[in-house]
């Protein structure tokens, strides 16, 4: 998308400044992630990719960032336990500031008058308050967003380097959801057993070595960042060549992705991403045809490089079984190397009678279960999941063991865009998924 800045000269100057600033990530990290994704594509690792729908500049605070990292690392531990394979952790973090919108404008009735302004496209482009000044695209936000991404990344790297002990020790987790009536006694006791096994495993590992606060899967904690590559002026300004490597790297992030609304084969986003050396994600919605997906694979990964292309189905629970199998089958038959990552969030949006955008936890799980079933029946590895979540105690999605209701949605609805799983819902999802991955290990004899 090309942003209509009222002062194109100021936009050019901001992009020029971005071109001169240092990168946020390195090509070494990008290549390492590509290698990990290649493993995941073969079923040797599992990817947990999650975070806000839209980060905001105001949310760049120590508590919010710490809690987001914490929930992701805790979920990863639960998934390592279930899948019995290393988990690749990727945050929708440190740059997830641009949002595609279904409509370019938004109309509200204010004091009996209908007012139309540009939609809110995320803090990289304009501001959320419904005033003409806030909604006018502001090129300075590109530099602000770059700076906030750098600050976030710096803090995340420090936490990760320090081992971040409370992420890996269940005694520091908030397992309050286990106490709620929404969970059957069987599941509760199973989840408690899993938690005990994780705690014992960590104690055992630390008794063996001096890795007391280290991660449960024994290696360094790798953590990668990712955002939707929507605003091409911003992305291009930080896309560059590096010494002794071929190709161009987008060095604002390890893993840029293309969204459902901008993935046209002949569109600007695919044209931009096709020139990148980074691994690239692309959303695949229920209207995609197998031919279209194959054409995208050929365009975005012409050398059929492993780990290069992540396809992210986001079908919705009611469409998975009809829409997904022909696509997965066509990709397999063509021999296209892709890393399949399920997004059970974006096909399951709904609006309550009161006009609040939400998702049902149960629909998200259903989508995930069906997707796992499709991959298992076709014998293709599902390499991971892509989830919208936050480490905070928000009330944006319905359901989960705590049984959030439509009334509850009003009490702490904070998202700048789509509804996210809260801390408890996210951890519960990890337990459900971990259990399911453990079961499929059983049936596949690993
Ligand atoms: C998103 O990931 O926030 C998003 C907008 O997804 P999609 O492009 O799949 O609708
Ligand atoms: Mn979203």
Short mmCIF file of C-alpha atoms and ligand atoms in Angstrom, two decimals:
data_model
loop_
_atom_site.label_atom_id
_atom_site.label_comp_id
_atom_site.label_asym_id
_atom_site.label_seq_id
_atom_site.Cartn_x
_atom_site.Cartn_y
_atom_site.Cartn_z
CA UNK A 1 0.00 0.00 0.00
CA UNK A 2 1.18 3.45 -0.74
CA UNK A 3 0.44 5.94 1.99
CA UNK A 4 -1.04 9.30 0.89
CA UNK A 5 1.11 11.69 2.89
CA UNK A 6 -0.07 15.29 2.54
CA UNK A 7 3.58 16.37 2.50
CA UNK A 8 5.40 13.95 0.17
CA UNK A 9 8.67 15.83 0.63
CA UNK A 10 8.59 15.16 4.40
CA UNK A 11 7.86 11.49 3.68
CA UNK A 12 10.86 11.30 1.33
CA UNK A 13 13.07 12.92 3.98
CA UNK A 14 11.89 10.45 6.66
CA UNK A 15 12.62 7.49 4.35
CA UNK A 16 16.02 8.98 3.55
CA UNK A 17 16.83 9.19 7.26
CA UNK A 18 15.69 5.58 7.74
CA UNK A 19 17.97 4.49 4.95
CA UNK A 20 20.93 5.99 6.82
CA UNK A 21 20.10 4.49 10.24
CA UNK A 22 21.57 1.16 11.38
CA UNK A 23 19.55 -2.03 10.91
CA UNK A 24 17.48 -3.49 13.76
CA UNK A 25 18.46 -7.11 13.09
CA UNK A 26 21.38 -8.76 11.31
CA UNK A 27 21.56 -11.00 8.27
CA UNK A 28 23.17 -13.69 10.48
CA UNK A 29 20.04 -13.87 12.62
CA UNK A 30 17.83 -13.84 9.54
CA UNK A 31 19.76 -16.75 8.02
CA UNK A 32 19.69 -18.64 11.30
CA UNK A 33 15.91 -18.27 11.48
CA UNK A 34 15.64 -19.49 7.90
CA UNK A 35 17.58 -22.62 8.85
CA UNK A 36 15.32 -23.19 11.88
CA UNK A 37 12.24 -22.74 9.71
CA UNK A 38 13.65 -25.26 7.25
CA UNK A 39 13.85 -27.77 10.12
CA UNK A 40 10.32 -26.91 11.20
CA UNK A 41 9.08 -27.48 7.65
CA UNK A 42 10.42 -31.03 7.93
CA UNK A 43 8.74 -31.57 11.30
CA UNK A 44 11.97 -31.36 13.33
CA UNK A 45 10.99 -28.20 15.21
CA UNK A 46 7.75 -26.47 16.08
CA UNK A 47 7.17 -22.75 15.63
CA UNK A 48 5.34 -20.57 18.13
CA UNK A 49 4.69 -17.19 16.52
CA UNK A 50 2.59 -14.74 18.48
CA UNK A 51 1.88 -11.29 19.80
CA UNK A 52 -0.43 -8.33 19.37
CA UNK A 53 -2.55 -7.72 16.34
CA UNK A 54 -1.17 -4.18 16.46
CA UNK A 55 1.57 -2.96 18.75
CA UNK A 56 1.25 0.68 19.76
CA UNK A 57 3.99 3.13 20.58
CA UNK A 58 2.31 3.79 23.95
CA UNK A 59 2.55 0.08 24.81
CA UNK A 60 6.32 0.17 24.61
CA UNK A 61 6.66 -0.10 28.40
CA UNK A 62 8.77 -2.52 30.47
CA UNK A 63 5.74 -4.31 31.93
CA UNK A 64 3.88 -4.85 28.68
CA UNK A 65 6.94 -6.07 26.81
CA UNK A 66 8.06 -8.30 29.69
CA UNK A 67 4.64 -9.91 29.99
CA UNK A 68 4.41 -10.54 26.26
CA UNK A 69 7.80 -12.18 26.19
CA UNK A 70 6.97 -14.16 29.32
CA UNK A 71 3.75 -15.67 27.96
CA UNK A 72 5.46 -16.60 24.71
CA UNK A 73 8.35 -18.31 26.50
CA UNK A 74 6.00 -20.10 28.89
CA UNK A 75 3.85 -21.36 26.04
CA UNK A 76 7.01 -22.51 24.30
CA UNK A 77 7.98 -24.60 27.34
CA UNK A 78 4.55 -26.27 27.37
CA UNK A 79 4.86 -26.99 23.64
CA UNK A 80 8.38 -28.40 24.02
CA UNK A 81 6.96 -30.77 26.62
CA UNK A 82 4.12 -31.88 24.35
CA UNK A 83 5.87 -31.99 21.00
CA UNK A 84 9.20 -33.26 22.39
CA UNK A 85 10.98 -31.09 19.89
CA UNK A 86 12.65 -27.69 20.07
CA UNK A 87 10.34 -24.73 19.69
CA UNK A 88 11.25 -21.71 17.56
CA UNK A 89 9.94 -18.56 19.26
CA UNK A 90 8.88 -15.65 17.09
CA UNK A 91 7.15 -12.50 18.39
CA UNK A 92 4.76 -10.30 16.47
CA UNK A 93 6.88 -7.72 18.16
CA UNK A 94 9.25 -4.78 17.75
CA UNK A 95 7.67 -3.44 14.58
CA UNK A 96 4.07 -4.70 14.30
CA UNK A 97 2.85 -1.13 13.84
CA UNK A 98 1.01 -1.12 10.48
CA UNK A 99 -2.49 -2.47 9.90
CA UNK A 100 -4.34 -3.22 6.67
CA UNK A 101 -7.99 -2.16 6.85
CA UNK A 102 -10.98 -3.38 4.90
CA UNK A 103 -11.99 0.22 4.27
CA UNK A 104 -9.76 3.24 3.60
CA UNK A 105 -12.12 5.48 5.55
CA UNK A 106 -14.17 5.30 8.72
CA UNK A 107 -17.44 7.13 9.29
CA UNK A 108 -18.82 7.98 12.72
CA UNK A 109 -21.80 10.03 13.79
CA UNK A 110 -20.61 12.84 16.03
CA UNK A 111 -23.10 15.31 17.53
CA UNK A 112 -25.69 14.10 15.04
CA UNK A 113 -23.37 14.71 12.09
CA UNK A 114 -21.78 12.00 9.98
CA UNK A 115 -17.98 12.44 9.91
CA UNK A 116 -15.68 10.50 7.57
CA UNK A 117 -11.93 10.32 8.19
CA UNK A 118 -9.11 8.03 7.04
CA UNK A 119 -9.15 4.67 8.88
CA UNK A 120 -6.52 4.05 11.54
CA UNK A 121 -3.66 2.19 9.82
CA UNK A 122 -1.46 1.64 12.88
CA UNK A 123 1.04 3.82 14.71
CA UNK A 124 3.53 3.58 11.84
CA UNK A 125 1.14 5.58 9.66
CA UNK A 126 -1.40 7.61 11.65
CA UNK A 127 -2.94 7.79 15.13
CA UNK A 128 -6.05 6.12 16.53
CA UNK A 129 -8.09 9.05 17.96
CA UNK A 130 -10.90 10.03 15.62
CA UNK A 131 -9.77 13.57 14.75
CA UNK A 132 -8.66 14.90 11.37
CA UNK A 133 -5.24 15.72 12.77
CA UNK A 134 -4.64 12.26 14.29
CA UNK A 135 -5.90 10.37 11.27
CA UNK A 136 -3.76 12.29 8.77
CA UNK A 137 -0.73 10.13 7.81
CA UNK A 138 2.37 11.55 9.46
CA UNK A 139 5.80 10.59 8.07
CA UNK A 140 7.53 11.30 11.39
CA UNK A 141 5.78 8.20 12.72
CA UNK A 142 8.06 6.07 10.54
CA UNK A 143 11.04 7.31 12.56
CA UNK A 144 9.15 7.02 15.86
CA UNK A 145 8.11 3.46 15.06
CA UNK A 146 11.67 2.54 14.04
CA UNK A 147 12.93 3.96 17.37
CA UNK A 148 10.29 2.11 19.39
CA UNK A 149 11.03 -1.12 17.56
CA UNK A 150 14.71 -0.63 18.43
CA UNK A 151 13.90 0.06 22.10
CA UNK A 152 11.62 -2.99 22.30
CA UNK A 153 14.16 -5.23 20.63
CA UNK A 154 16.95 -3.99 22.87
CA UNK A 155 14.91 -4.82 25.98
CA UNK A 156 13.81 -8.21 24.62
CA UNK A 157 17.41 -9.12 23.79
CA UNK A 158 18.52 -8.17 27.32
CA UNK A 159 15.79 -10.24 28.94
CA UNK A 160 16.51 -13.21 26.71
CA UNK A 161 20.27 -12.95 27.29
CA UNK A 162 19.68 -12.91 31.04
CA UNK A 163 17.83 -16.25 30.84
CA UNK A 164 14.53 -14.81 32.05
CA UNK A 165 14.14 -17.42 34.77
CA UNK A 166 10.48 -16.94 35.63
CA UNK A 167 9.49 -17.85 32.10
CA UNK A 168 10.93 -21.32 32.54
CA UNK A 169 9.94 -22.23 36.06
CA UNK A 170 6.29 -23.17 36.47
CA UNK A 171 6.44 -22.14 40.12
CA UNK A 172 6.50 -18.54 38.84
CA UNK A 173 3.63 -19.03 36.39
CA UNK A 174 0.11 -17.86 37.02
CA UNK A 175 -1.87 -21.07 36.62
CA UNK A 176 -5.09 -19.57 37.96
CA UNK A 177 -7.08 -20.80 34.96
CA UNK A 178 -6.68 -24.35 36.28
CA UNK A 179 -8.95 -23.47 39.19
CA UNK A 180 -11.90 -22.44 37.07
CA UNK A 181 -15.02 -24.48 36.66
CA UNK A 182 -14.74 -24.33 32.87
CA UNK A 183 -12.11 -27.06 32.98
CA UNK A 184 -13.06 -30.70 33.54
CA UNK A 185 -11.50 -32.47 36.52
CA UNK A 186 -9.64 -34.83 34.17
CA UNK A 187 -8.07 -32.04 32.18
CA UNK A 188 -7.22 -30.13 35.32
CA UNK A 189 -5.34 -33.04 36.77
CA UNK A 190 -3.65 -33.75 33.43
CA UNK A 191 -2.46 -30.15 33.15
CA UNK A 192 -1.23 -30.26 36.74
CA UNK A 193 0.74 -33.40 35.95
CA UNK A 194 2.28 -31.73 32.89
CA UNK A 195 3.25 -28.72 35.00
CA UNK A 196 4.90 -30.97 37.58
CA UNK A 197 6.76 -32.86 34.87
CA UNK A 198 8.02 -29.59 33.41
CA UNK A 199 9.18 -28.39 36.84
CA UNK A 200 10.91 -31.73 37.53
CA UNK A 201 12.56 -31.69 34.12
CA UNK A 202 13.94 -28.22 34.69
CA UNK A 203 15.17 -29.12 38.16
CA UNK A 204 16.84 -32.20 36.72
CA UNK A 205 18.47 -30.19 33.92
CA UNK A 206 19.78 -27.60 36.35
CA UNK A 207 21.15 -30.28 38.67
CA UNK A 208 23.10 -31.65 35.70
CA UNK A 209 24.74 -28.41 34.76
CA UNK A 210 25.10 -24.78 35.61
CA UNK A 211 22.30 -23.86 33.28
CA UNK A 212 19.97 -23.18 36.22
CA UNK A 213 17.92 -20.45 34.63
CA UNK A 214 18.34 -21.61 31.07
CA UNK A 215 15.65 -22.76 28.73
CA UNK A 216 13.95 -26.12 28.98
CA UNK A 217 15.13 -27.35 25.61
CA UNK A 218 18.78 -27.06 26.52
CA UNK A 219 20.06 -24.52 23.98
CA UNK A 220 20.34 -20.76 24.01
CA UNK A 221 16.99 -19.05 24.03
CA UNK A 222 16.59 -17.88 20.49
CA UNK A 223 13.94 -15.27 20.00
CA UNK A 224 12.97 -13.75 16.68
CA UNK A 225 10.75 -10.87 15.68
CA UNK A 226 8.28 -10.46 12.88
CA UNK A 227 5.76 -7.99 11.51
CA UNK A 228 3.47 -7.50 8.54
CA UNK A 229 5.40 -5.82 5.73
CA UNK A 230 2.56 -3.49 4.81
CA UNK A 231 4.09 -0.04 4.50
CA UNK A 232 6.50 -0.54 1.64
CA UNK A 233 8.19 2.87 1.91
CA UNK A 234 9.19 1.98 5.48
CA UNK A 235 10.23 -1.58 4.68
CA UNK A 236 12.19 -0.59 1.58
CA UNK A 237 14.11 2.11 3.42
CA UNK A 238 15.65 -0.55 5.67
CA UNK A 239 16.12 -3.14 2.94
CA UNK A 240 19.77 -3.41 1.95
CA UNK A 241 22.62 -5.55 0.80
CA UNK A 242 25.21 -6.72 3.30
CA UNK A 243 28.88 -7.58 2.78
CA UNK A 244 29.66 -11.12 1.61
CA UNK A 245 26.05 -12.19 1.22
CA UNK A 246 23.86 -12.33 -1.84
CA UNK A 247 20.53 -10.58 -2.09
CA UNK A 248 18.66 -7.92 -0.20
CA UNK A 249 17.70 -8.16 3.46
CA UNK A 250 14.84 -6.37 5.18
CA UNK A 251 16.69 -5.61 8.38
CA UNK A 252 13.78 -4.14 10.34
CA UNK A 253 12.70 -7.68 11.21
CA UNK A 254 13.68 -11.31 10.83
CA UNK A 255 10.47 -12.51 9.27
CA UNK A 256 8.25 -10.07 7.35
CA UNK A 257 4.88 -11.37 6.24
CA UNK A 258 2.31 -10.44 3.62
CA UNK A 259 -1.29 -10.19 4.79
CA UNK A 260 -4.45 -11.61 3.30
CA UNK A 261 -5.46 -8.26 1.79
CA UNK A 262 -2.17 -7.53 0.03
CA UNK A 263 -1.10 -10.90 -1.32
CA UNK A 264 -2.16 -10.38 -4.96
CA UNK A 265 0.29 -12.16 -7.25
CA UNK A 266 0.82 -9.04 -9.36
CA UNK A 267 0.61 -6.62 -6.41
CA UNK A 268 3.31 -4.39 -4.96
CA UNK A 269 3.79 -6.44 -1.77
CA UNK A 270 4.56 -9.69 -3.54
CA UNK A 271 6.82 -7.79 -5.94
CA UNK A 272 8.71 -6.30 -2.98
CA UNK A 273 8.95 -9.56 -1.00
CA UNK A 274 10.13 -11.53 -4.02
CA UNK A 275 13.44 -9.63 -3.89
CA UNK A 276 14.15 -10.43 -0.25
CA UNK A 277 16.63 -12.91 1.19
CA UNK A 278 14.61 -13.06 4.45
CA UNK A 279 12.20 -15.87 5.04
CA UNK A 280 8.77 -14.49 4.17
CA UNK A 281 5.33 -15.41 5.49
CA UNK A 282 2.14 -15.17 3.50
CA UNK A 283 -1.42 -15.52 4.76
CA UNK A 284 -3.69 -17.93 2.93
CA UNK A 285 -7.41 -17.32 3.40
CA UNK A 286 -10.42 -19.46 2.44
CA UNK A 287 -10.83 -17.74 -0.92
CA UNK A 288 -7.32 -18.69 -2.12
CA UNK A 289 -7.24 -21.25 -4.88
CA UNK A 290 -4.59 -23.98 -5.09
CA UNK A 291 -3.37 -22.45 -8.39
CA UNK A 292 -2.96 -19.07 -6.79
CA UNK A 293 -1.00 -20.50 -3.87
CA UNK A 294 1.26 -22.46 -6.22
CA UNK A 295 1.90 -19.30 -8.23
CA UNK A 296 2.80 -17.46 -5.01
CA UNK A 297 5.20 -20.25 -4.05
CA UNK A 298 6.91 -20.02 -7.43
CA UNK A 299 7.09 -16.24 -7.28
CA UNK A 300 8.29 -15.93 -3.68
CA UNK A 301 10.57 -18.95 -3.57
CA UNK A 302 11.75 -19.60 -7.13
CA UNK A 303 14.81 -21.58 -5.98
CA UNK A 304 12.60 -23.75 -3.73
CA UNK A 305 14.89 -22.94 -0.82
CA UNK A 306 13.91 -24.71 2.43
CA UNK A 307 12.78 -22.37 5.23
CA UNK A 308 12.27 -19.49 2.82
CA UNK A 309 8.48 -19.42 2.58
CA UNK A 310 5.97 -19.80 5.41
CA UNK A 311 2.40 -20.34 4.29
CA UNK A 312 -0.04 -19.28 7.00
CA UNK A 313 -3.54 -20.71 6.49
CA UNK A 314 -6.22 -18.64 8.28
CA UNK A 315 -9.32 -20.37 7.09
CA UNK A 316 -11.77 -20.13 9.98
CA UNK A 317 -13.15 -23.16 11.81
CA UNK A 318 -16.05 -23.59 9.40
CA UNK A 319 -13.88 -23.50 6.25
CA UNK A 320 -10.79 -25.51 7.23
CA UNK A 321 -12.08 -28.87 6.05
CA UNK A 322 -13.29 -27.67 2.67
CA UNK A 323 -10.69 -25.00 1.84
CA UNK A 324 -7.42 -26.32 3.25
CA UNK A 325 -6.93 -29.90 1.94
CA UNK A 326 -6.87 -29.04 -1.81
CA UNK A 327 -4.26 -26.34 -1.19
CA UNK A 328 -1.98 -28.46 0.99
CA UNK A 329 -2.33 -31.35 -1.44
CA UNK A 330 -1.49 -29.17 -4.47
CA UNK A 331 1.60 -27.75 -2.76
CA UNK A 332 2.76 -31.21 -1.79
CA UNK A 333 2.20 -32.59 -5.27
CA UNK A 334 4.13 -29.70 -6.81
CA UNK A 335 7.05 -30.41 -4.49
CA UNK A 336 7.08 -26.78 -3.30
CA UNK A 337 9.06 -26.49 -0.06
CA UNK A 338 6.97 -24.51 2.40
CA UNK A 339 6.69 -24.16 6.15
CA UNK A 340 3.01 -24.50 7.14
CA UNK A 341 2.03 -22.37 10.13
CA UNK A 342 -1.61 -22.37 11.26
CA UNK A 343 -3.27 -19.04 12.12
CA UNK A 344 -6.48 -20.06 13.93
CA UNK A 345 -7.32 -16.44 14.78
CA UNK A 346 -8.08 -14.51 11.62
CA UNK A 347 -10.82 -16.65 10.13
CA UNK A 348 -12.78 -16.65 13.37
CA UNK A 349 -13.67 -13.02 14.01
CA UNK A 350 -17.20 -12.06 14.99
CA UNK A 351 -19.00 -8.94 16.14
CA UNK A 352 -21.29 -9.11 19.19
CA UNK A 353 -24.81 -7.68 19.13
CA UNK A 354 -23.31 -4.77 21.07
CA UNK A 355 -20.86 -4.12 18.22
CA UNK A 356 -17.65 -5.45 19.84
CA UNK A 357 -15.12 -7.32 17.68
CA UNK A 358 -14.27 -10.59 19.34
CA UNK A 359 -13.39 -14.27 18.81
CA UNK A 360 -14.48 -17.38 20.66
CA UNK A 361 -11.71 -19.38 22.31
CA UNK A 362 -13.62 -22.51 21.34
CA UNK A 363 -13.66 -21.54 17.63
CA UNK A 364 -9.92 -20.90 17.74
CA UNK A 365 -9.32 -24.35 19.25
CA UNK A 366 -11.70 -25.93 16.77
CA UNK A 367 -9.87 -24.30 13.85
CA UNK A 368 -6.57 -25.56 15.24
CA UNK A 369 -7.86 -29.10 15.82
CA UNK A 370 -9.30 -29.30 12.32
CA UNK A 371 -6.11 -27.93 10.82
CA UNK A 372 -4.00 -30.45 12.72
CA UNK A 373 -6.36 -33.15 11.43
CA UNK A 374 -5.96 -32.04 7.81
CA UNK A 375 -2.16 -32.08 8.02
CA UNK A 376 -2.09 -35.41 9.83
CA UNK A 377 -4.36 -37.03 7.25
CA UNK A 378 -2.24 -35.75 4.35
CA UNK A 379 1.00 -36.74 6.08
CA UNK A 380 2.40 -33.21 5.82
CA UNK A 381 4.06 -31.63 8.89
CA UNK A 382 2.27 -28.69 10.45
CA UNK A 383 5.30 -26.63 11.43
CA UNK A 384 3.74 -24.28 13.95
CA UNK A 385 1.08 -21.81 15.00
CA UNK A 386 0.55 -18.07 14.64
CA UNK A 387 -1.51 -16.55 17.46
CA UNK A 388 -2.70 -13.09 18.51
CA UNK A 389 -2.14 -12.77 22.23
CA UNK A 390 -0.95 -10.53 25.00
CA UNK A 391 0.56 -11.23 28.41
CA UNK A 392 -1.98 -8.92 30.03
CA UNK A 393 -5.25 -9.76 31.68
CA UNK A 394 -7.45 -8.27 28.96
CA UNK A 395 -11.00 -9.28 28.05
CA UNK A 396 -11.09 -9.38 24.26
CA UNK A 397 -11.82 -13.01 23.31
CA UNK A 398 -14.79 -14.99 24.66
CA UNK A 399 -14.53 -18.28 26.54
CA UNK A 400 -11.61 -20.28 27.83
CA UNK A 401 -11.59 -22.00 31.21
CA UNK A 402 -12.44 -18.74 32.92
CA UNK A 403 -15.53 -18.52 30.69
CA UNK A 404 -15.32 -14.88 29.59
CA UNK A 405 -18.75 -13.64 28.53
CA UNK A 406 -19.98 -10.80 26.34
CA UNK A 407 -20.53 -8.74 29.48
CA UNK A 408 -16.91 -9.31 30.52
CA UNK A 409 -15.63 -7.93 27.19
CA UNK A 410 -16.32 -4.39 28.39
CA UNK A 411 -14.16 -4.60 31.50
CA UNK A 412 -10.71 -4.62 29.90
CA UNK A 413 -10.95 -4.38 26.12
CA UNK A 414 -7.70 -2.68 25.08
CA UNK A 415 -6.58 -3.91 21.68
CA UNK A 416 -5.67 -1.37 19.02
CA UNK A 417 -7.06 -3.73 16.38
CA UNK A 418 -8.12 -7.41 16.57
CA UNK A 419 -9.06 -9.20 19.85
CA UNK A 420 -6.19 -11.08 21.47
CA UNK A 421 -6.05 -14.08 23.77
CA UNK A 422 -5.21 -12.91 27.29
CA UNK A 423 -2.52 -14.49 29.47
CA UNK A 424 -4.72 -17.30 30.78
CA UNK A 425 -6.33 -18.09 27.45
CA UNK A 426 -2.92 -18.17 25.77
CA UNK A 427 -1.47 -20.52 28.37
CA UNK A 428 -4.56 -22.72 28.18
CA UNK A 429 -4.22 -22.88 24.41
CA UNK A 430 -0.61 -24.01 24.84
CA UNK A 431 -1.76 -26.82 27.16
CA UNK A 432 -4.45 -27.97 24.73
CA UNK A 433 -2.07 -27.84 21.79
CA UNK A 434 0.79 -29.45 23.71
CA UNK A 435 -1.49 -32.32 24.67
CA UNK A 436 -2.63 -32.73 21.09
CA UNK A 437 0.95 -32.72 19.81
CA UNK A 438 1.84 -35.35 22.41
CA UNK A 439 -1.09 -37.51 21.24
CA UNK A 440 -0.08 -37.29 17.60
CA UNK A 441 3.48 -38.28 18.56
CA UNK A 442 1.91 -41.37 20.09
CA UNK A 443 0.00 -42.27 16.94
CA UNK A 444 2.99 -41.63 14.66
CA UNK A 445 5.32 -43.72 16.75
CA UNK A 446 7.91 -41.01 17.56
C1 LIG B 1 -3.12 -9.94 11.04
O1 LIG B 1 -2.30 -10.88 11.08
O2 LIG B 1 -3.27 -9.13 11.97
C2 LIG B 1 -4.01 -9.81 9.87
C3 LIG B 1 -4.57 -8.66 9.52
O3 LIG B 1 -4.20 -11.00 9.25
P1 LIG B 1 -4.81 -11.31 7.81
O4 LIG B 1 -3.94 -10.58 6.83
O5 LIG B 1 -4.68 -12.80 7.73
O6 LIG B 1 -6.23 -10.84 7.81
MN1 LIG B 2 -4.99 -9.25 13.45
#
